CSV table of C-alpha atoms and ligand atoms in Angstrom, one decimal:
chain,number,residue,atom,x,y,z
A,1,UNK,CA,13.8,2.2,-9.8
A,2,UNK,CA,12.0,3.0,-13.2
A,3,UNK,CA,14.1,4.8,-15.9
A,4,UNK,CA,12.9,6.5,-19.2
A,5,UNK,CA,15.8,6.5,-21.6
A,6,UNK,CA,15.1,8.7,-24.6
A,7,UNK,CA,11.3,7.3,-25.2
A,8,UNK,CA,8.8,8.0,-27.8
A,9,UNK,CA,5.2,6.7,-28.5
A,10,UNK,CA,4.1,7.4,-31.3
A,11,UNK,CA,0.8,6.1,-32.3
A,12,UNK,CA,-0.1,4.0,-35.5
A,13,UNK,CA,-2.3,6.8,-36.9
A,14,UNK,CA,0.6,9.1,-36.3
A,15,UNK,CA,-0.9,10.8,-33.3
A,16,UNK,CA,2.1,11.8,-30.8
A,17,UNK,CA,1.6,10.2,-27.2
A,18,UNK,CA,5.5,11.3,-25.9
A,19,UNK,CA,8.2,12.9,-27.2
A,20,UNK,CA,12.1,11.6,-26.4
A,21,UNK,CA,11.2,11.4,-22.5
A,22,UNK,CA,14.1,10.9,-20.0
A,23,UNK,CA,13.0,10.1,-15.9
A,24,UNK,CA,14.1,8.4,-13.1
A,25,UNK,CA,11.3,7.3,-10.4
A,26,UNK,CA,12.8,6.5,-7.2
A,27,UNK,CA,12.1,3.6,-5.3
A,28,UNK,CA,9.8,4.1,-2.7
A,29,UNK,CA,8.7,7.8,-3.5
A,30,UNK,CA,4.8,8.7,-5.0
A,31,UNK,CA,6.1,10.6,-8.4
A,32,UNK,CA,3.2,12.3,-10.5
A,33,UNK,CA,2.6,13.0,-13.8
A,34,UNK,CA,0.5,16.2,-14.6
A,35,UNK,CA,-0.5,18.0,-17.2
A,36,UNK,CA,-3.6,19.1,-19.5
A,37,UNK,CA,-5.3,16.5,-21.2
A,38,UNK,CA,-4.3,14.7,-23.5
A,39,UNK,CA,-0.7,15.6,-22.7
A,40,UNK,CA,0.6,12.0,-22.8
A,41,UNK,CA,0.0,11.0,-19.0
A,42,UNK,CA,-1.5,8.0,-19.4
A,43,UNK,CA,0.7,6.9,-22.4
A,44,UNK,CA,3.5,7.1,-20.4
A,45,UNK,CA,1.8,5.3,-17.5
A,46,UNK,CA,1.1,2.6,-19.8
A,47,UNK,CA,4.3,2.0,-21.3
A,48,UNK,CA,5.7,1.3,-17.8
A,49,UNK,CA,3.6,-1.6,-17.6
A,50,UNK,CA,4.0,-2.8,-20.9
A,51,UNK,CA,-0.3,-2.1,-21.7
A,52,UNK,CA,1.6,0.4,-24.8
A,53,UNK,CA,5.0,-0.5,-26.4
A,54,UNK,CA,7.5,2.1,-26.7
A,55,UNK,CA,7.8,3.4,-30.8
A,56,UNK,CA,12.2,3.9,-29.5
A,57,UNK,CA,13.8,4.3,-26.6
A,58,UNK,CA,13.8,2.2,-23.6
A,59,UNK,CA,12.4,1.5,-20.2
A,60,UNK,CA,14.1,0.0,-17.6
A,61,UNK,CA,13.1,-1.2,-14.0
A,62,UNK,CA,15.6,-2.2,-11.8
A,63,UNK,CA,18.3,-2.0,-14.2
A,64,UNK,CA,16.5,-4.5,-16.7
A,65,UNK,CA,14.8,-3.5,-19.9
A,66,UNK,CA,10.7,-3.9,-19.5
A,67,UNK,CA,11.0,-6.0,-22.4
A,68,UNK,CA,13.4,-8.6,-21.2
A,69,UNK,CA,11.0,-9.7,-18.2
A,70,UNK,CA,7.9,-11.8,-19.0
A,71,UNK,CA,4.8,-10.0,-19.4
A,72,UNK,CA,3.1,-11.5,-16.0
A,73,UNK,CA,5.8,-11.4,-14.1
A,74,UNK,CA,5.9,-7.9,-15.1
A,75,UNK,CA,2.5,-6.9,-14.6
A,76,UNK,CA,1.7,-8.8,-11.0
A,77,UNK,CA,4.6,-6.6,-9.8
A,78,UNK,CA,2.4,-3.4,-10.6
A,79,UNK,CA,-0.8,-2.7,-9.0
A,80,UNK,CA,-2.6,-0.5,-11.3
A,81,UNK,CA,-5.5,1.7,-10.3
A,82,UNK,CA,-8.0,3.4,-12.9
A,83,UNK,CA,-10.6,6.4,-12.6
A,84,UNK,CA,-13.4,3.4,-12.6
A,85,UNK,CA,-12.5,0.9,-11.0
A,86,UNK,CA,-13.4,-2.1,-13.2
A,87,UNK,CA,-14.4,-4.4,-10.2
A,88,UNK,CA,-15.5,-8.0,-11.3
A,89,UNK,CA,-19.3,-7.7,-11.0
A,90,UNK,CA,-20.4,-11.2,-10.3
A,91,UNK,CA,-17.1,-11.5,-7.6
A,92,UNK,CA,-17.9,-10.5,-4.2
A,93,UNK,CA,-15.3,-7.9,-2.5
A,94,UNK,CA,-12.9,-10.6,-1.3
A,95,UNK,CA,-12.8,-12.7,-4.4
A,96,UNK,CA,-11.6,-9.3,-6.7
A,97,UNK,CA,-8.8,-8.7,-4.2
A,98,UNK,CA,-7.3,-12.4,-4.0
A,99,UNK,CA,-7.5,-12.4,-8.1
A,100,UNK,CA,-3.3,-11.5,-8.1
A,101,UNK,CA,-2.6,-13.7,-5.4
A,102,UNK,CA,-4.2,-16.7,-6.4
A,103,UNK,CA,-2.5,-16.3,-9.8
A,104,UNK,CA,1.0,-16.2,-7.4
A,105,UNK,CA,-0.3,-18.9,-5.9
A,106,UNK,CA,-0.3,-17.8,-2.3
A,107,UNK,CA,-1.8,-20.1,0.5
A,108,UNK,CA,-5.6,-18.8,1.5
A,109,UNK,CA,-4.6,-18.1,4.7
A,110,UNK,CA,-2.4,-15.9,3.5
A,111,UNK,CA,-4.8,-14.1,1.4
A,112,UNK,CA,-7.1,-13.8,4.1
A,113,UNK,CA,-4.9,-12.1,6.3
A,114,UNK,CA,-3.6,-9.9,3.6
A,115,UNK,CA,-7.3,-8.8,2.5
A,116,UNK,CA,-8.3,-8.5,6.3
A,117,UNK,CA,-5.1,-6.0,6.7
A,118,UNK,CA,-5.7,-4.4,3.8
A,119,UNK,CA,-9.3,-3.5,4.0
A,120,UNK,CA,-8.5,-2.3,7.7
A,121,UNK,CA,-6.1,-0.2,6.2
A,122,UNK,CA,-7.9,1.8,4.0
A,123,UNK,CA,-11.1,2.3,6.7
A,124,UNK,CA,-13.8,-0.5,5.6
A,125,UNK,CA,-14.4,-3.3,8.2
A,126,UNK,CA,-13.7,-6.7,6.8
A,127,UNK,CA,-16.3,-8.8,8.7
A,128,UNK,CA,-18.8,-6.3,6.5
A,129,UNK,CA,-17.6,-5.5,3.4
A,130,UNK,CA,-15.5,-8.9,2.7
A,131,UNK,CA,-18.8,-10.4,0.8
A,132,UNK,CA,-20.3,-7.7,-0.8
A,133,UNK,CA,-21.2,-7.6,-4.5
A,134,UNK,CA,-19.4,-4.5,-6.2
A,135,UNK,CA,-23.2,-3.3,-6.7
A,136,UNK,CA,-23.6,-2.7,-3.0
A,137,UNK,CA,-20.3,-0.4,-2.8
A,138,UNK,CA,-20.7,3.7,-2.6
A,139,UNK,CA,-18.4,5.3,-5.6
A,140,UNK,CA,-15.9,5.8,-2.6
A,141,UNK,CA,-16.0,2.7,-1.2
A,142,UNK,CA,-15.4,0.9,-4.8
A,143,UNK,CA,-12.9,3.1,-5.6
A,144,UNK,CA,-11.2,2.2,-1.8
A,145,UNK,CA,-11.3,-1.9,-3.2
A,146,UNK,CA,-10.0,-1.1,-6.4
A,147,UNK,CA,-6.8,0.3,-4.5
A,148,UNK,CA,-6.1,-2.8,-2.2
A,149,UNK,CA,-7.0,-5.3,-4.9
A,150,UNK,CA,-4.0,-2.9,-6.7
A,151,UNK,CA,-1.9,-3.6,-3.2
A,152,UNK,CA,-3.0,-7.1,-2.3
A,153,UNK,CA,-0.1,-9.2,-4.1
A,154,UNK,CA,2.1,-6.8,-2.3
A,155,UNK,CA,3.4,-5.4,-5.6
A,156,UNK,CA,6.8,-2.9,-5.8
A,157,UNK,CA,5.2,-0.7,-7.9
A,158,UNK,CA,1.9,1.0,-7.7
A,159,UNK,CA,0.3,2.5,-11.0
A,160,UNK,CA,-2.4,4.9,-10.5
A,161,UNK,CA,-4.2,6.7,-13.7
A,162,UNK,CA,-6.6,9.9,-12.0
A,163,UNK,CA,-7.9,7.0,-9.3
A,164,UNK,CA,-10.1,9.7,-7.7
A,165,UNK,CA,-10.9,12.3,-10.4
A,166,UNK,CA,-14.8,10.7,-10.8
A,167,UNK,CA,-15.3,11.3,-7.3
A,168,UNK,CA,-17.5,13.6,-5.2
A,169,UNK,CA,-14.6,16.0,-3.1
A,170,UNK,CA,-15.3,15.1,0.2
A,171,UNK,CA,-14.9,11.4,-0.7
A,172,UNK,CA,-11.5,12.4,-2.9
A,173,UNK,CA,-9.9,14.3,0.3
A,174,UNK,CA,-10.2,11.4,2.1
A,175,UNK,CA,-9.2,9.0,-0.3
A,176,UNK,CA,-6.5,11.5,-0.9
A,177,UNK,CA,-5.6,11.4,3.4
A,178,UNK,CA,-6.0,7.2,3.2
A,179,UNK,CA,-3.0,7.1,0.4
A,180,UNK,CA,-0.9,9.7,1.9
A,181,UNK,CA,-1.1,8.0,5.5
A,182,UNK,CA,-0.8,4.4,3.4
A,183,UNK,CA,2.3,5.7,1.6
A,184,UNK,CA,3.8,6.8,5.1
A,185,UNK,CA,3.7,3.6,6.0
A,186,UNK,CA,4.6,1.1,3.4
A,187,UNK,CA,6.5,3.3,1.0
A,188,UNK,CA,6.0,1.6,-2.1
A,189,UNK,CA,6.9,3.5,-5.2
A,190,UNK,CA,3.9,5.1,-6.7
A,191,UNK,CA,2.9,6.6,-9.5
A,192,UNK,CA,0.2,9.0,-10.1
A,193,UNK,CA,-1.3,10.8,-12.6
A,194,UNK,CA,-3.7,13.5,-12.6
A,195,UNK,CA,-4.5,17.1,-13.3
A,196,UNK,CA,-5.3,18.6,-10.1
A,197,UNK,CA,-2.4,20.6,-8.5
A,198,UNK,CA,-3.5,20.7,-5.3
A,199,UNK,CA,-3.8,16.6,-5.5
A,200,UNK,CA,0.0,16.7,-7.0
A,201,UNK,CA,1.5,19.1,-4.5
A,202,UNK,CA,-0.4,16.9,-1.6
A,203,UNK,CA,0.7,13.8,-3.1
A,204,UNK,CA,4.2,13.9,-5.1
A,205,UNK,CA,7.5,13.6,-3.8
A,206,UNK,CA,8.5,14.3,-7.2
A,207,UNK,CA,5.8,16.7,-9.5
A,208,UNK,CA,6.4,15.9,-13.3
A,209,UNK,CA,4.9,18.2,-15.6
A,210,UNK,CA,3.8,17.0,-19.0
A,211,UNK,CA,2.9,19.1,-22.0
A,212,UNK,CA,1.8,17.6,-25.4
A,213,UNK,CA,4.1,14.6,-25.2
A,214,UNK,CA,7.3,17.1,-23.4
A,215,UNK,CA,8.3,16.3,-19.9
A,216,UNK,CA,8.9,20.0,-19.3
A,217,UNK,CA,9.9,19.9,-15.6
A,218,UNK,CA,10.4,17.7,-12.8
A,219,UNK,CA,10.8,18.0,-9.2
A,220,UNK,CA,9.6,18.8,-5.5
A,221,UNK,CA,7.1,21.1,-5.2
A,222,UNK,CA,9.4,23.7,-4.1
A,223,UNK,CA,11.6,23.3,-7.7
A,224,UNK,CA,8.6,23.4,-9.5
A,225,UNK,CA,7.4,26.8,-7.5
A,226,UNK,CA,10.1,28.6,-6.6
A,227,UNK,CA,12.7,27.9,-9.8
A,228,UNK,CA,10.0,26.9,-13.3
A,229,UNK,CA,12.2,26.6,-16.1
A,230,UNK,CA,9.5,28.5,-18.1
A,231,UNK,CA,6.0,30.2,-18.3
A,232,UNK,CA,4.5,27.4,-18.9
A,233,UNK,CA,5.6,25.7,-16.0
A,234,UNK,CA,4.9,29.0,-14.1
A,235,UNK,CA,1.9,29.5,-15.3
A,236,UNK,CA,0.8,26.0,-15.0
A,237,UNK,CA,1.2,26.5,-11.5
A,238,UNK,CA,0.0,29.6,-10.3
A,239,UNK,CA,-3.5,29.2,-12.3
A,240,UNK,CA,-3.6,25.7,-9.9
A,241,UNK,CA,-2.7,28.0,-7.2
A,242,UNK,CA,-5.3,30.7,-8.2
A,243,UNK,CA,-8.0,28.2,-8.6
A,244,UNK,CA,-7.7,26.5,-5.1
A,245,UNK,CA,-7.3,29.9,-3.4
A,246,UNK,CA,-10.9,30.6,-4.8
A,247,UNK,CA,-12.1,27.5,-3.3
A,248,UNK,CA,-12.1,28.8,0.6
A,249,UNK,CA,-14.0,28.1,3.2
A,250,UNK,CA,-15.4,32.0,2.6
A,251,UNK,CA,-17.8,31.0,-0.1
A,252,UNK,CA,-19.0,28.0,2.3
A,253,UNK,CA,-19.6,30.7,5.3
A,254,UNK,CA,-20.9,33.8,2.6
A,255,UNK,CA,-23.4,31.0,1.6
A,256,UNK,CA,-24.7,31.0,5.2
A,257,UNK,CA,-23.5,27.1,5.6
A,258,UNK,CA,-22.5,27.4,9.2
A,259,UNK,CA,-23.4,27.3,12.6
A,260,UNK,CA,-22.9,30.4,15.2
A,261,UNK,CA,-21.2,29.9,18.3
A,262,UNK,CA,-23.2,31.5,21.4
A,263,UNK,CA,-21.6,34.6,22.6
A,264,UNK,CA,-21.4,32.6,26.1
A,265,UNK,CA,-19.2,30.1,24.6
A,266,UNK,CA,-16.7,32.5,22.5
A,267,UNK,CA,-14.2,32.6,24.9
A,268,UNK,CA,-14.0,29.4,26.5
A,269,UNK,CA,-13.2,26.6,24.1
A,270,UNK,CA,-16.1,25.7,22.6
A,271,UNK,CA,-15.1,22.2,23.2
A,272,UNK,CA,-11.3,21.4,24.4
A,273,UNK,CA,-10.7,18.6,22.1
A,274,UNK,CA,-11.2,20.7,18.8
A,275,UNK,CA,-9.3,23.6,19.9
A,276,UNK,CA,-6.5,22.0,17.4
A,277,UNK,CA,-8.3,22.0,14.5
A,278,UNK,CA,-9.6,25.7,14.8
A,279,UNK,CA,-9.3,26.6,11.3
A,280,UNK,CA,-8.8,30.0,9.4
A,281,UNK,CA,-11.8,31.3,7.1
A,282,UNK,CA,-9.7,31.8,3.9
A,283,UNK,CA,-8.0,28.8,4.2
A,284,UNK,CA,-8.7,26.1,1.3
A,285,UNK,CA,-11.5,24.1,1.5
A,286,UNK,CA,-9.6,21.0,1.0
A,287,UNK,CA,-8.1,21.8,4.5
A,288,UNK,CA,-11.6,21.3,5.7
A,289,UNK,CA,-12.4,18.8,3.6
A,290,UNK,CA,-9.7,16.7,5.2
A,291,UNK,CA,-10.2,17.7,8.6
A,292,UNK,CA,-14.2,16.4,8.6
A,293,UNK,CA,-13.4,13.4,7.0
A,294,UNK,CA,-12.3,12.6,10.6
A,295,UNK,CA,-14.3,14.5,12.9
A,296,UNK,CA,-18.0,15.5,12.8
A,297,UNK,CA,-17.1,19.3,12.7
A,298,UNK,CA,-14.7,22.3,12.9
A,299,UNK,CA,-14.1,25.2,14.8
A,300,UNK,CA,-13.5,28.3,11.7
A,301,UNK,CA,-12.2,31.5,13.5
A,302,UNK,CA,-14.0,34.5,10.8
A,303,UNK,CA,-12.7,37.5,10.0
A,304,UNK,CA,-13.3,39.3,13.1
A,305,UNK,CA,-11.9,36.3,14.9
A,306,UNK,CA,-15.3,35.2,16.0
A,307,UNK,CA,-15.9,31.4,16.0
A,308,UNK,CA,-17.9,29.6,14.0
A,309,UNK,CA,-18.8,26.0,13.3
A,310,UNK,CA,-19.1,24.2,10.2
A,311,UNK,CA,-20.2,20.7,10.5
A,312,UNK,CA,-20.7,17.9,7.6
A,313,UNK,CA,-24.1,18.4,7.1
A,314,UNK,CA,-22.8,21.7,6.3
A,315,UNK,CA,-20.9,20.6,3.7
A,316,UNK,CA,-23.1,18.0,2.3
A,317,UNK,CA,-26.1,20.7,1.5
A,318,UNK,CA,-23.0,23.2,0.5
A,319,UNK,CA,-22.4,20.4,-1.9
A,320,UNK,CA,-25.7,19.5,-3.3
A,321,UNK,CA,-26.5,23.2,-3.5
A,322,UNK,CA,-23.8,23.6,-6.1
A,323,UNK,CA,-24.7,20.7,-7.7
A,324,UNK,CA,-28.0,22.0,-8.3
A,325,UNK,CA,-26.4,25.4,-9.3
A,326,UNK,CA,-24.5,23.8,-12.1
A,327,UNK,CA,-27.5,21.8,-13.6
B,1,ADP,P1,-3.6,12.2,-21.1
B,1,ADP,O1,-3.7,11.0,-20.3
B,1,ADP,O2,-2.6,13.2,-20.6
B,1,ADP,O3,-4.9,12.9,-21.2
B,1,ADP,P2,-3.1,10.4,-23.3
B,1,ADP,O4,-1.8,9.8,-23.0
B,1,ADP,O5,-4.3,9.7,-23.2
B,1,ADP,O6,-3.2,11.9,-22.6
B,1,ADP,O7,-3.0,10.9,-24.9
B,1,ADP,C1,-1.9,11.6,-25.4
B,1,ADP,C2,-2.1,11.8,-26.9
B,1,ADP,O8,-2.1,10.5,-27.5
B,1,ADP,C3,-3.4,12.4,-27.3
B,1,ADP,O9,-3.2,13.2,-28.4
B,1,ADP,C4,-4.3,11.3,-27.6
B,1,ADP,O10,-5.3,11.6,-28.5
B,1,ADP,C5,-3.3,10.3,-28.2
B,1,ADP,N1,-3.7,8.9,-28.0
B,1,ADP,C6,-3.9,8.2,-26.8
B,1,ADP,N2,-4.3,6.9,-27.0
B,1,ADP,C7,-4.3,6.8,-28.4
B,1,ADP,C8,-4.6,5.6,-29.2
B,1,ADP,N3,-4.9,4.4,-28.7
B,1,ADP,N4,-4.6,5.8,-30.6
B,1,ADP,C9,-4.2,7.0,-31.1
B,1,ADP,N5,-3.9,8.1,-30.3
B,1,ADP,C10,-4.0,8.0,-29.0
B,2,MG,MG1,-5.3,10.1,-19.3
């Protein structure tokens, strides 16, 4: 458990970073800071493990101040995970993930096993990936090592700072799906900043909402939606809302990024073992998103219930498309 008693950051040039915050994290819950930038996320991230000091007020973990532990002990008990990950260029995959253990001083066959789980784990094949150079990783994959070199020393605490904001969205969804499914299994207590609602209400146990240096609410998603305490909160909130409702798998179709169905095949299943995933065309595109990281296609049922088919491809020239749109 981490506590916030009463902190403040202020910085030396007098710039406020947070304002007399109060919090509990729970053990083994993902609890995430949003807000706009430069709301004082990543100050308070940093506090926690001691990379800022607090101006007053105090941290505690486990009951302890932050400042009564030593610094390393401290800090190999928190795997911390940035927007880039800064892998060691001139260390092969394996060598940037035993870094923590080797300073705990674990056997090697220990860290072997631990690397080999943990790259299984997040969907990259250890016999292929254990000696590459971080020059021959994709964004994604990169971003996949920075979070089990964050996990490898099997830390209680898990520190993560907009991990996937630099990322393309099909990559983010799934990196998104791999923490989720990750967190189902190990529970370790997480937590997670960012700015994207949709990413909060998909991760967060617990939703904290930070605005310039005020934590102005905290809870579940259904606090924070069905009871704000004000109109910022609300607002906050319902423009997230707005926004991902406007990214729907519509503007995918209207764009002519699909595949027709014969009328032959409408009625039977098109094929049994995606008749689960048949998905609505106004739902959000990060449904989709999610659904093709794990299968090469989906069945989208349009407005006059005729099926459709949108496949990856689909999505890939969807993508570059924009891409191009936006300059
Ligand atoms: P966020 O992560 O929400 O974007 P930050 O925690 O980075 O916000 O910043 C909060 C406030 O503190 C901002 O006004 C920012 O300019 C200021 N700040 C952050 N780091 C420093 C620093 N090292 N020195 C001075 N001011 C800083
Ligand atoms: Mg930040």
């Amino acid at each position: 458990m981490i506590e916030f008693f009463n902190v403040n950051k202020v910085y030396p040039n007098g710039n406020v970073g947070i304002r007399n915050m109060n919090l509990t994290i729970n053990d083994g819950e993902c609890t995430v800071f949003i807000g706009p930038s430069g709301s004082g996320k990543t100050t308070a991230l940093k506090m926690i493990n001691r990379l800022e000091n607090t101006s007053s007020g105090e941290i505690r973990i486990f009951d302890k101040n932050i400042l009564d532990y030593r610094i390393n002990e401290l800090r190999w008990d928190m795997g911390y995970v940035l927007q880039q990950v800064a892998l060691f260029p001139h260390m092969n995959v394996e060598e940037n993930i035993s870094i923590v253990p080797e300073l705990k001083k674990w056997k090697k066959g220990k860290i072997d096993s631990r690397t080999d789980e943990l790259l299984d784990m997040v969907g990259l094949n250890p016999k292929e990936y254990r000696k590459r150079r971080p020059s021959e990783l994709s964004g994604g994959e990169a971003q996949r090592i920075g979070i089990v070199r964050a996990l490898a020393a099997d830390p209680k605490f898990i520190l993560m700072d907009e991990p996937f904001s630099a990322l393309d969205p099909v990559t983010r969804t799934g990196l998104q799906n791999d923490i989720k499914k990750l967190q189902e299994k190990i529970h370790k207590t997480v937590v997670f900043v960012t700015h994207d609602i949709d990413e909060a209400f998909f991760l967060g146990d617990k939703i904290c909402i930070i605005k310039v240096g005020e934590l102005v609410q905290c809870g579940t998603r259904e606090d924070l939606t069905d009871n704000p305490v004000n109109n910022f909160v609300r607002e906050f909130i319902s423009l997230g809302i707005k926004s991902s409702h406007e990214k729907t798998i519509k503007n995918i179709v209207n764009r002519g990024f699909f595949e027709e169905i014969p009328l032959e095949h409408q009625n039977a299943a098109y094929n049994p073992e995606d008749v689960t995933v048949t998905l609505n065309i106004s739902d959000n595109i990060n449904n989709l998103f999610r659904i093709l990281e794990q299968k090469e296609y989906v069945v989208i049922a349009d407005e006059r219930k005729r099926k459709i088919i949108i496949r990856r491809s689909h999505i890939f020239s969807y993508l570059r498309e924009d891409g191009d749109a936006d300059g």
